[in-house]
Coordinates of C-alpha atoms and ligand atoms in Angstrom, one line a residue:
Chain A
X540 CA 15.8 34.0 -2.1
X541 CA 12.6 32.8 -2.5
X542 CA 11.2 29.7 -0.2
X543 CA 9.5 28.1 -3.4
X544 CA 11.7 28.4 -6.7
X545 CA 10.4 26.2 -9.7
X546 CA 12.6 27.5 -12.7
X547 CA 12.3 26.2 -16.2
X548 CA 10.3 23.0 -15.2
X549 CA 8.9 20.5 -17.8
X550 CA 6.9 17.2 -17.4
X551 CA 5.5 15.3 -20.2
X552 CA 4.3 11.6 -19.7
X553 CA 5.5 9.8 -22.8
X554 CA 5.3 12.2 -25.7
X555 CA 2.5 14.4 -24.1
X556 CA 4.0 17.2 -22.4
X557 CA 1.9 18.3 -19.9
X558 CA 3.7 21.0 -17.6
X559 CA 5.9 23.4 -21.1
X560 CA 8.4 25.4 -19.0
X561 CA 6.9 26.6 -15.3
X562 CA 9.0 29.8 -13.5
X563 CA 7.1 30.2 -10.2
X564 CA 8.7 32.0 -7.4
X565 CA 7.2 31.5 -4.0
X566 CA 7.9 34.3 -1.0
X567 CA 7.6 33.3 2.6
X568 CA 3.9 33.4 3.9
X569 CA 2.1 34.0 0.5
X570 CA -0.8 31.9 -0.4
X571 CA -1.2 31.1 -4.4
X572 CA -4.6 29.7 -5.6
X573 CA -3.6 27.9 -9.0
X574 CA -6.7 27.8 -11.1
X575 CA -7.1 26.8 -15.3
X576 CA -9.2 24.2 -17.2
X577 CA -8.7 20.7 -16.6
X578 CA -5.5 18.7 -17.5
X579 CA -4.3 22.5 -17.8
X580 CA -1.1 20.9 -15.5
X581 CA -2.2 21.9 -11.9
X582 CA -2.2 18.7 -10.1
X583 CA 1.2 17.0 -12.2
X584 CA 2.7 20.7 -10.6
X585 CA 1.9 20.5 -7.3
X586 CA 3.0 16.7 -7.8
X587 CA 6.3 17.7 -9.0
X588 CA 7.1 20.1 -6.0
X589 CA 6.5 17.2 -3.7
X590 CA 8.6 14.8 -5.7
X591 CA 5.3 12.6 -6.8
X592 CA 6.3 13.5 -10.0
X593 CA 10.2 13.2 -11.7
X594 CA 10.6 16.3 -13.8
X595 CA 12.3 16.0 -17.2
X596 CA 14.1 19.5 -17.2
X597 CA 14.4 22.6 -15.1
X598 CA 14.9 22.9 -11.4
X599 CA 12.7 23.2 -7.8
X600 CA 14.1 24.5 -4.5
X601 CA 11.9 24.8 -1.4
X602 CA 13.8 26.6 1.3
X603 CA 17.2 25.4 -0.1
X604 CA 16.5 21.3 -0.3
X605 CA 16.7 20.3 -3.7
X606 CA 14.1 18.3 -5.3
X607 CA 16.5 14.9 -6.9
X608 CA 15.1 11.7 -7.6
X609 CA 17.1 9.4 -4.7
X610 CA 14.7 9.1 -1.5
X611 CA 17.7 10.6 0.8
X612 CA 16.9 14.1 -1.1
X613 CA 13.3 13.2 -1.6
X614 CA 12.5 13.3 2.1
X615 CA 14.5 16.2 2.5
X616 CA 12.0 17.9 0.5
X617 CA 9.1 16.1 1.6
X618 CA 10.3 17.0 5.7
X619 CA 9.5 20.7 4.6
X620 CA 6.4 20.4 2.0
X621 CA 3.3 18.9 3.4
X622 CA 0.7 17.6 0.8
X623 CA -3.3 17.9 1.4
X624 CA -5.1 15.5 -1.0
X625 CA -8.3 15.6 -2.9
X626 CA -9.1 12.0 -1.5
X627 CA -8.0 12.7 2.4
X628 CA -6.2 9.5 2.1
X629 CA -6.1 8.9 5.7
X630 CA -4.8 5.8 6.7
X631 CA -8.0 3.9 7.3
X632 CA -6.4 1.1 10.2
X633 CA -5.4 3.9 12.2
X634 CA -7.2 6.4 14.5
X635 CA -7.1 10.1 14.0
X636 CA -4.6 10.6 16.6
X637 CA -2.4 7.5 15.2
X638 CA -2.5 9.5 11.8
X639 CA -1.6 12.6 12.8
X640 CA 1.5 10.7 15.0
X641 CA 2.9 7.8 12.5
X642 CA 5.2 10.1 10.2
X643 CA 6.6 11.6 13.1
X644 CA 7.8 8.9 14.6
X645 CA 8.6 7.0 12.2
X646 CA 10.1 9.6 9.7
X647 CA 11.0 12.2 12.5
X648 CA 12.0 9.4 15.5
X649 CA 9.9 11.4 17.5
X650 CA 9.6 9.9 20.9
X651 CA 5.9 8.7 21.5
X652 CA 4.8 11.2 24.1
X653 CA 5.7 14.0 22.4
X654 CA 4.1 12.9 19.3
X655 CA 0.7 12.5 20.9
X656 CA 0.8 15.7 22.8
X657 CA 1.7 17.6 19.0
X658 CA -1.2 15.1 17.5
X659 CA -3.7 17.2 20.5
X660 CA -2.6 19.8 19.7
X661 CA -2.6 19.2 15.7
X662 CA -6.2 18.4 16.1
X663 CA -6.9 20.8 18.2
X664 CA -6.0 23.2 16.0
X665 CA -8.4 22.4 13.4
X666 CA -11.2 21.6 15.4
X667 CA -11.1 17.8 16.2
X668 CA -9.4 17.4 19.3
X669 CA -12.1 15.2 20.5
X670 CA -12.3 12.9 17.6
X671 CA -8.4 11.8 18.7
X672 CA -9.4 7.8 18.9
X673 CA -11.9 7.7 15.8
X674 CA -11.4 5.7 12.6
X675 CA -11.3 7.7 9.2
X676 CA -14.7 5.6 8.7
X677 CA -16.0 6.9 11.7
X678 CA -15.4 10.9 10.5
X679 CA -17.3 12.9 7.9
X680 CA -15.6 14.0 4.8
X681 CA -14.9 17.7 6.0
X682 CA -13.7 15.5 9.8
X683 CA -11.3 13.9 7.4
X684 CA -9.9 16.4 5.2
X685 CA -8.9 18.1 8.8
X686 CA -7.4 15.4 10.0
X687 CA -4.8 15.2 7.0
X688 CA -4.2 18.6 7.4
X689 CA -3.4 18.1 11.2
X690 CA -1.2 15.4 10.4
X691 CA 1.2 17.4 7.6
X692 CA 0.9 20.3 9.9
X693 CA 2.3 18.1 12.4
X694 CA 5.7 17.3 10.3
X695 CA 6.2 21.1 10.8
X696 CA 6.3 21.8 6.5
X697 CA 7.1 25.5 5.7
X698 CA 4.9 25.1 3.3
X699 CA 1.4 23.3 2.4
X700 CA 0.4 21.6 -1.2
X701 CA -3.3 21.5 -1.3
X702 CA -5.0 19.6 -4.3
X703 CA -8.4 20.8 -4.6
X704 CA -8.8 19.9 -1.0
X705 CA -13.1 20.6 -1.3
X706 CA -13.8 19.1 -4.3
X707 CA -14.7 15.5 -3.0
X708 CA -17.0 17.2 -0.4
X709 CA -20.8 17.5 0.2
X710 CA -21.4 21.4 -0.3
X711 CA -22.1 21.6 3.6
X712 CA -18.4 20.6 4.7
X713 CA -16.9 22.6 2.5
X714 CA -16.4 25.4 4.4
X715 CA -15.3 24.0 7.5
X716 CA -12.6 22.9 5.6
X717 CA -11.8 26.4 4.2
X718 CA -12.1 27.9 7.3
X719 CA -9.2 25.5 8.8
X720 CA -6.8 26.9 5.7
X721 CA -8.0 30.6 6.2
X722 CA -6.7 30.1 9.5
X723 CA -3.5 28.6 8.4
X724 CA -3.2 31.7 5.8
X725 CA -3.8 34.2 8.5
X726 CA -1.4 32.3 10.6
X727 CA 1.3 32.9 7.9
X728 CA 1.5 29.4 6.7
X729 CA 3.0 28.9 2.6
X730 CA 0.3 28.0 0.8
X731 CA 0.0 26.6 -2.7
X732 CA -3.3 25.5 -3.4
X733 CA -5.3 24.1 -6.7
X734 CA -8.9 25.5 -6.2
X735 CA -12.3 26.0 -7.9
X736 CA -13.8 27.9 -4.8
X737 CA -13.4 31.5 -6.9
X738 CA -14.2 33.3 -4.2
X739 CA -11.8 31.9 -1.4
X740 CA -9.2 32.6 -3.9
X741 CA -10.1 36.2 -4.5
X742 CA -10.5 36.7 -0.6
X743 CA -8.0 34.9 0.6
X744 CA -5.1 34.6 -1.8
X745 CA -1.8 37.0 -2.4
X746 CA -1.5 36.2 -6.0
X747 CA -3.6 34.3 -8.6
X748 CA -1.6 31.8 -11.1
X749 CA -4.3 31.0 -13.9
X750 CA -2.4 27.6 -15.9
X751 CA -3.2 26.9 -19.3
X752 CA -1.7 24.1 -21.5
X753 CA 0.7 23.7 -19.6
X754 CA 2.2 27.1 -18.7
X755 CA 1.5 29.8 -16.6
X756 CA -0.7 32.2 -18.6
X757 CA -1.2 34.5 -16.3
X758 CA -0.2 35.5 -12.9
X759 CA -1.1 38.7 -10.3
X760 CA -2.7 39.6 -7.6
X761 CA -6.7 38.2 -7.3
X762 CA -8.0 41.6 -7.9
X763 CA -6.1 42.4 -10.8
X764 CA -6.9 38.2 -12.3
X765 CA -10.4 38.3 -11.7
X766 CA -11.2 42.3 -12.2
X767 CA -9.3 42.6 -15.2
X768 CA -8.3 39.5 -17.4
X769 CA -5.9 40.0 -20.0
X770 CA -6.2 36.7 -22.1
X771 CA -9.4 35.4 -23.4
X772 CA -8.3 32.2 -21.9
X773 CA -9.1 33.7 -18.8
X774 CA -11.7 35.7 -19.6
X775 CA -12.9 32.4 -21.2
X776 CA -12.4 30.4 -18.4
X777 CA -13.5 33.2 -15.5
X778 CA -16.8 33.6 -17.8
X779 CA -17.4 29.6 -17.5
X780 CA -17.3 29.0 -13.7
X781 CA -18.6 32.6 -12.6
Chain B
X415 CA 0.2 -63.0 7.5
X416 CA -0.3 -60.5 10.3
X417 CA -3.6 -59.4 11.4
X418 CA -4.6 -55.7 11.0
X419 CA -7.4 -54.7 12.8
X420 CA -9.4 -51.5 11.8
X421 CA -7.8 -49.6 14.5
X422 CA -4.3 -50.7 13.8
X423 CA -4.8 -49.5 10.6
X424 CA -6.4 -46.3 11.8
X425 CA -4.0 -45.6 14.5
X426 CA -1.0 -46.0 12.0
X427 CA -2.1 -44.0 9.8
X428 CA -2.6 -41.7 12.7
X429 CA 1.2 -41.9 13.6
X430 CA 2.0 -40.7 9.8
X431 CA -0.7 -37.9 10.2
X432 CA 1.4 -36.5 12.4
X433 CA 4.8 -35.6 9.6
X434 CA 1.7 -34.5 7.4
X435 CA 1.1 -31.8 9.7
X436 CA 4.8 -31.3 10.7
X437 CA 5.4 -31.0 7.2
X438 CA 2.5 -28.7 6.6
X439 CA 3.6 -26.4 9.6
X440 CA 7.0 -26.4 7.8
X441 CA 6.0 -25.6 4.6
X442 CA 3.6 -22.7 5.3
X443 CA 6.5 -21.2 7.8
X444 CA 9.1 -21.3 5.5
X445 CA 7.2 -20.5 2.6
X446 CA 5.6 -17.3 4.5
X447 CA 9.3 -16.6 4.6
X448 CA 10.7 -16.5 1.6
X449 CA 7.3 -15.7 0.0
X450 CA 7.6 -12.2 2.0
X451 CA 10.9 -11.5 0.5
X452 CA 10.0 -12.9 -3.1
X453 CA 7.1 -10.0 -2.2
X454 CA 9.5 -7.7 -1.4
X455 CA 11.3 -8.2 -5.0
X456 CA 8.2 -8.4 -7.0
X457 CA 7.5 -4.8 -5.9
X458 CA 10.6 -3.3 -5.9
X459 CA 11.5 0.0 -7.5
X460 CA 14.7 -2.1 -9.0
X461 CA 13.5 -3.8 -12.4
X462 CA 16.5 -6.4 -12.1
X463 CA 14.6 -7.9 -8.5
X464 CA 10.9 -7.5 -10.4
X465 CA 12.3 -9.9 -13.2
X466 CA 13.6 -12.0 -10.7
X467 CA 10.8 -12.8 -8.6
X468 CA 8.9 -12.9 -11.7
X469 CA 10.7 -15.5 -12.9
X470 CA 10.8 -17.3 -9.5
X471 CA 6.7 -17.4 -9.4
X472 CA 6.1 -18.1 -12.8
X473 CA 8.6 -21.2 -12.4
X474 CA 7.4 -22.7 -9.7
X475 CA 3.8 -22.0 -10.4
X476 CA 4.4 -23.5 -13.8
X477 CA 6.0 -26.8 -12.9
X478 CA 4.2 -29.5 -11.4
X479 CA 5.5 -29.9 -7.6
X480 CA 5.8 -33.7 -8.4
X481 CA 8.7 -32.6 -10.5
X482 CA 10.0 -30.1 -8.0
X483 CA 10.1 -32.9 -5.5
X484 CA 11.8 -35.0 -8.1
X485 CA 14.2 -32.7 -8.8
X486 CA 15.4 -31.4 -5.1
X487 CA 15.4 -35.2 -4.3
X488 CA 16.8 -37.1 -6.9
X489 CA 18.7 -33.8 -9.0
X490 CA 20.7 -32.8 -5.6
X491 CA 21.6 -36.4 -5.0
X492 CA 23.1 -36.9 -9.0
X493 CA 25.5 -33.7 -7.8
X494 CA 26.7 -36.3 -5.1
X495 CA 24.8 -34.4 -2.2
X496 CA 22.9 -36.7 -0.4
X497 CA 19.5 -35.2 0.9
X498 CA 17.7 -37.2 3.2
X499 CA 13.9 -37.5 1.9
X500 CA 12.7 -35.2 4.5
X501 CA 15.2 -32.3 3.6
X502 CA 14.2 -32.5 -0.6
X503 CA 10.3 -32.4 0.4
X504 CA 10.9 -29.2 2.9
X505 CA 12.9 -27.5 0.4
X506 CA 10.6 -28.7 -2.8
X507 CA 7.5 -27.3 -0.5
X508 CA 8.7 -24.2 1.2
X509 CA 10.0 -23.2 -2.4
X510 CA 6.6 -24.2 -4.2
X511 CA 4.7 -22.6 -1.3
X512 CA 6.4 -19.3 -1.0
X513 CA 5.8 -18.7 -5.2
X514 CA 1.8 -19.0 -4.4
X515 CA 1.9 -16.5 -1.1
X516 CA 4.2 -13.6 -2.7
X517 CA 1.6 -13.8 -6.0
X518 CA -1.7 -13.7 -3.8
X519 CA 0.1 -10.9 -1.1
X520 CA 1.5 -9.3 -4.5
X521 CA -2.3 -8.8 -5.6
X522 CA -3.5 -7.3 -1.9
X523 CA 0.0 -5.0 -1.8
X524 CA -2.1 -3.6 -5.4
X525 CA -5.4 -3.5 -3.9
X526 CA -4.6 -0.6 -1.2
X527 CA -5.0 2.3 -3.1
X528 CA -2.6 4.9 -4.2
X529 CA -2.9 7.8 -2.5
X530 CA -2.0 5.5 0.4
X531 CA 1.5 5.4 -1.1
X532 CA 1.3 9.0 -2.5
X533 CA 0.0 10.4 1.1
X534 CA 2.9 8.3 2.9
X535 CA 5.6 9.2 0.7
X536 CA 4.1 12.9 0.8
X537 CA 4.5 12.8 4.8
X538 CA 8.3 11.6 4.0
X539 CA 8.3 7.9 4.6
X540 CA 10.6 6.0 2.4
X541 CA 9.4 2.7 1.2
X542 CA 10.2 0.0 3.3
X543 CA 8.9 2.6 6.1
X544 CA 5.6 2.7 4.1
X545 CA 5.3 -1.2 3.5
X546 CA 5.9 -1.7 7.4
X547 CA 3.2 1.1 8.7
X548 CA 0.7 2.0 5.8
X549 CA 0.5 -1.0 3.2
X550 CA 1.1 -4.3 5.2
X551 CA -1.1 -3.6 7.8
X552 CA -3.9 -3.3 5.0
X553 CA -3.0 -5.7 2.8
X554 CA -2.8 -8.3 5.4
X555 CA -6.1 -7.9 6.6
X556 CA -7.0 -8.4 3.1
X557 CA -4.4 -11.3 2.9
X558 CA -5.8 -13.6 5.6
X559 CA -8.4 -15.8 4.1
X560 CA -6.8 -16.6 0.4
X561 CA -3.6 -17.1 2.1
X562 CA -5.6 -19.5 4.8
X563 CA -7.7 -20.9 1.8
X564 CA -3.8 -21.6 0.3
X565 CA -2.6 -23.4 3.4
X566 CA -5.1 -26.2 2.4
X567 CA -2.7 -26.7 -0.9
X568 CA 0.1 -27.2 0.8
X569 CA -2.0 -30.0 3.2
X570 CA -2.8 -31.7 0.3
X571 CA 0.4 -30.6 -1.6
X572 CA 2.4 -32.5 1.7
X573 CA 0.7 -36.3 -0.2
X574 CA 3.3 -36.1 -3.2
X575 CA 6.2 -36.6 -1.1
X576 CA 5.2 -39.7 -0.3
X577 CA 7.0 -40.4 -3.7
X578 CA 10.3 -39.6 -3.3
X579 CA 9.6 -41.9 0.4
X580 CA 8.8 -39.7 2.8
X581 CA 6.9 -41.1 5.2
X582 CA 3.8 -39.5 6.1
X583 CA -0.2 -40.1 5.3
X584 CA -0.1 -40.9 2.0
X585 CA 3.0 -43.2 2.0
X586 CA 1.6 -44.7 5.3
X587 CA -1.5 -45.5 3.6
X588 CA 0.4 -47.2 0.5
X589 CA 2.6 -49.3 2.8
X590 CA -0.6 -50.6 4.9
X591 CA -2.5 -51.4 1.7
X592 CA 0.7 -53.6 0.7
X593 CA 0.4 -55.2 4.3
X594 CA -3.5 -55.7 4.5
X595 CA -4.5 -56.0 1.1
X596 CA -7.5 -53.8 2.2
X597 CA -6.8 -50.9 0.0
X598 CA -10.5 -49.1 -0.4
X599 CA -10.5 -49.4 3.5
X600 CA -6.9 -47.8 4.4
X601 CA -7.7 -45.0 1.2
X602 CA -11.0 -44.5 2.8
X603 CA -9.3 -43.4 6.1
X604 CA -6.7 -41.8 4.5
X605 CA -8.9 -39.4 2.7
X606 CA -10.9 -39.1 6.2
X607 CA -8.0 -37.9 7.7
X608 CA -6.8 -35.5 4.6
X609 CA -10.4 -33.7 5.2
X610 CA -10.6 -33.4 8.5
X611 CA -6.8 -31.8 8.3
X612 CA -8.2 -29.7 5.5
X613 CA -11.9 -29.0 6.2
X614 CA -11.7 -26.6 9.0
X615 CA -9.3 -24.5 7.4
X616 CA -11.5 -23.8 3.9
X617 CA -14.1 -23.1 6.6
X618 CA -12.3 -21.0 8.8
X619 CA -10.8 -19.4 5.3
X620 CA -15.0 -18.5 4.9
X621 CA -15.6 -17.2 8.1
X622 CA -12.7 -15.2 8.4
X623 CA -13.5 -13.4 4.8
X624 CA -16.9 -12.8 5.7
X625 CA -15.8 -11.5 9.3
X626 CA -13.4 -9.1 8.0
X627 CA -15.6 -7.7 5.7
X628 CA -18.0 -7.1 8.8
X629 CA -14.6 -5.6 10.6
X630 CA -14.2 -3.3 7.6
X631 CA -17.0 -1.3 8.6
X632 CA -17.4 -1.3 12.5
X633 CA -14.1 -2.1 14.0
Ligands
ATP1677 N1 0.2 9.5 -14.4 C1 -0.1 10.0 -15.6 N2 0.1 9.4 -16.7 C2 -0.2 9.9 -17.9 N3 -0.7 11.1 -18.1 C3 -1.0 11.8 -17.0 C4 -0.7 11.3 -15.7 N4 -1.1 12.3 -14.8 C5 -1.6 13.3 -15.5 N5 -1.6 13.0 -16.9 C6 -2.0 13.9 -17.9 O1 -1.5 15.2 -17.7 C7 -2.4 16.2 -18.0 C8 -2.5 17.2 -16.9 O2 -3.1 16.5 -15.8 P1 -3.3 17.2 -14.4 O3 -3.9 16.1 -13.5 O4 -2.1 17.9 -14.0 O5 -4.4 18.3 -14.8 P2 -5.2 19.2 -13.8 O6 -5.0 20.6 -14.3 O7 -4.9 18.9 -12.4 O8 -6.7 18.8 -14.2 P3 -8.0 18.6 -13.2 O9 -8.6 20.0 -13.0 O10 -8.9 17.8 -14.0 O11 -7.5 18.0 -11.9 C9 -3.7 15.5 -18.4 O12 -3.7 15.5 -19.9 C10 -3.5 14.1 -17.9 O13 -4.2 13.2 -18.8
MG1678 MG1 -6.0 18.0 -10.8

């Protein structure tokens, strides 16, 4: 069994259907860059796996929880996906460390001490142990971006959502951030991320999914995606952003 | 005839002052209250407590509070329950008040942003978990000088109760112009006494909005 199954899955929002019947199989430890044009269906997918999204037909299983619409089931899910945003959303009254400790005690009823020593240790890990006590406004955008990936690391996900995670940052910080997720990958970590850095997918990525109108138009390995297109969407699309 | 002096007068209507502000305190307590759960309804993922609460603002926002008053008075007592005045002008307040506070805490709750409620949920909070930690904290921040700008309302709002015999500035001021004949004098203190309840808060209102927008930046 896969730890990621999405079978069958449609979304429309009124009478524009938006995600046309997504199978996706996700193996322990593989990292998926999801690429395609925009409103291709990337983001409203990663948003369905979390359970942002209701889905109007087909199914998603991460690790055996069931995604269903009644918050019981929800946070089943969510206690095993993490989701990294395009806009950090950090919560801006609270210090780095305080983010990177509120789920877990209030979701996880973590006692306090032990949620601050895995907040150290979250922020540690990418790089920011020292900025425990700053604000969100106090941190760069790259300083941020790490933060909210300490604190879904923290909720110990099997596996980690990231929507376009660079794209609101100065070209400077980008990498910093994609260093942190290398690390993740190397580490073994599930990764599902929506990307335009090409050339962290091609590097760093098991398998390529390129989305278009709503399906999955073409799936492999990076080499085989970017080397050798088979649609002209893709060859389209590749010949745009290269 | 008795003889009023200016400070009888003054320190009467001093005495009355006092249910004004008992009245106010009571008022913006209880209608922090129920204006919180009203809140609570307003935003809930049922649509049966939305309509509700809904309906409960745009009702009391859409009456006159003279006619609340009347109505908790004089409408509770034709049912054959006798409410002293000082019950119907709680009730008719606290009511009136709490309609005002869920509709201007309803529009900070929709100020934070989304992905403050997206990145919650994501982390697996449900949603009176993510009111408690994530949105209230913000919104209140945001909340504090309209809903200190509001309590000045309910000062003033405190005067129409007077009607349905309460006794506190207002009335007061009504029964010492019937005793002195000297009504621009005892209206002039009145109205003295209504702005210096009122005054500092619409100031402090100011200077806490223009403080918190200092906070925003550098804690
Ligand atoms: N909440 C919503 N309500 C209505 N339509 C929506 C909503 N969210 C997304 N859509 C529509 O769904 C389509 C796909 O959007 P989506 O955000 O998934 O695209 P995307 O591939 O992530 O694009 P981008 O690269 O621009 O982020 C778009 O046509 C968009 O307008
Ligand atoms: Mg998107």
């Amino acid at each position: 069994m896969s730890l990621i199954e999405i079978t069958e899955v449609r979304k429309s929002f009124g009478d524009n259907e938006v995600l046309k019947g997504i199978d996706l199989n996700v193996e322990p430890g593989e990292v998926i860059a999801i690429i395609g044009k925009s409103g291709s269906g990337k983001s409203t997918l990663l948003r369905c796996i979390n359970g942002l999204e209701t889905i109007n037909a087909g199914s998603i299983q991460v690790a055996g929880a069931q995604l269903a619409t009644d918050e019981l089931h929800l946070k089943a899910l969510r206690l095993k996906v993490g989701m990294i945003f395009q806009g950090f959303n950090l919560f801006p009254h609270k210090t780095a460390g305080q983010n990177v400790m509120l789920s877990q005690m209030v979701v996880k009823k973590t006692p306090k001490p032990q949620a601050e020593e895995m907040a150290k240790k979250m922020l540690d890990r990418v790089g920011l142990g020292h900025k425990f006590d700053a604000y969100p406004d106090q941190l760069s955008g790259g300083q941020q971006q790490r933060v909210a990936i300490a604190r879904a690391l923290a909720m110990q996900p099997v596996a980690l959502l990231c929507d376009e995670i660079t794209s609101a940052l100065d070209p400077e910080l980008v990498q910093e951030v994609l260093a942190v997720v290398k690390e993740l990958a190397s580490e073994g970590m599930t990764l599902l991320m929506v990307t335009h850095e090409m050339r962290f997918a091609r590097d760093v990525c098991s398998r390529v999914v390129f989305m278009h109108l709503g399906r999955v138009h073409e799936i492999g390995p990076p080499g085989e995606v970017f080397g050798n297109p088979k649609t002209p969407e893709l060859r389209q699309f590749l010949g745009q952003t290269h | 005839m008795m003889e009023f002096s200016t400070w009888d007068i003054v320190r009467n209507l001093l005495l009355a002052a006092r249910w004004t502000i008992v009245l106010s305190l009571v008022a913006f307590a209880g209608g922090a209250t129920v204006g919180l759960v009203i809140l609570f309804l307003r935003i809930s993922k049922q649509k049966a407590a939305r309509v509700f609460a809904g309906g409960y603002i745009e009702l009391f926002q859409g009456t006159p509070l003279l006619m609340q008053l009347f109505l908790s008075f004089f409408g509770l007592s034709l049912l054959g329950v006798e409410v002293p005045a000082w019950l119907a002008a709680s009730v008719a307040l606290i009511l009136w008040t709490a309609s005002f506070l869920a509709e201007i805490w309803r529009g900070c709750v929709e100020s934070i942003p989304k992905g403050q409620w997206e990145a919650s949920a994501s982390l697996g909070m449900g949603r009176f978990e993510q009111m408690r930690h994530v949105i209230l904290p913000q919104a209140l921040t945001i909340a504090i000088p309209p809903t200190v700008g509001f309590s000045v309302q309910v000062v003033k709002g405190t005067s129409l109760t007077s009607i349905i015999g309460f006794t506190e500035l207002a009335k007061a001021g009504q029964v010492l112009t019937n005793a002195t004949f000297m009504p621009f004098t005892v209206y002039g203190f009145v109205a003295l006494i209504y702005f210096a309840l009122c005054f500092p808060l619409s100031k402090s209102s100011q200077f806490l909005e223009r403080k918190l927008n200092v906070a925003h930046r550098d804690h």
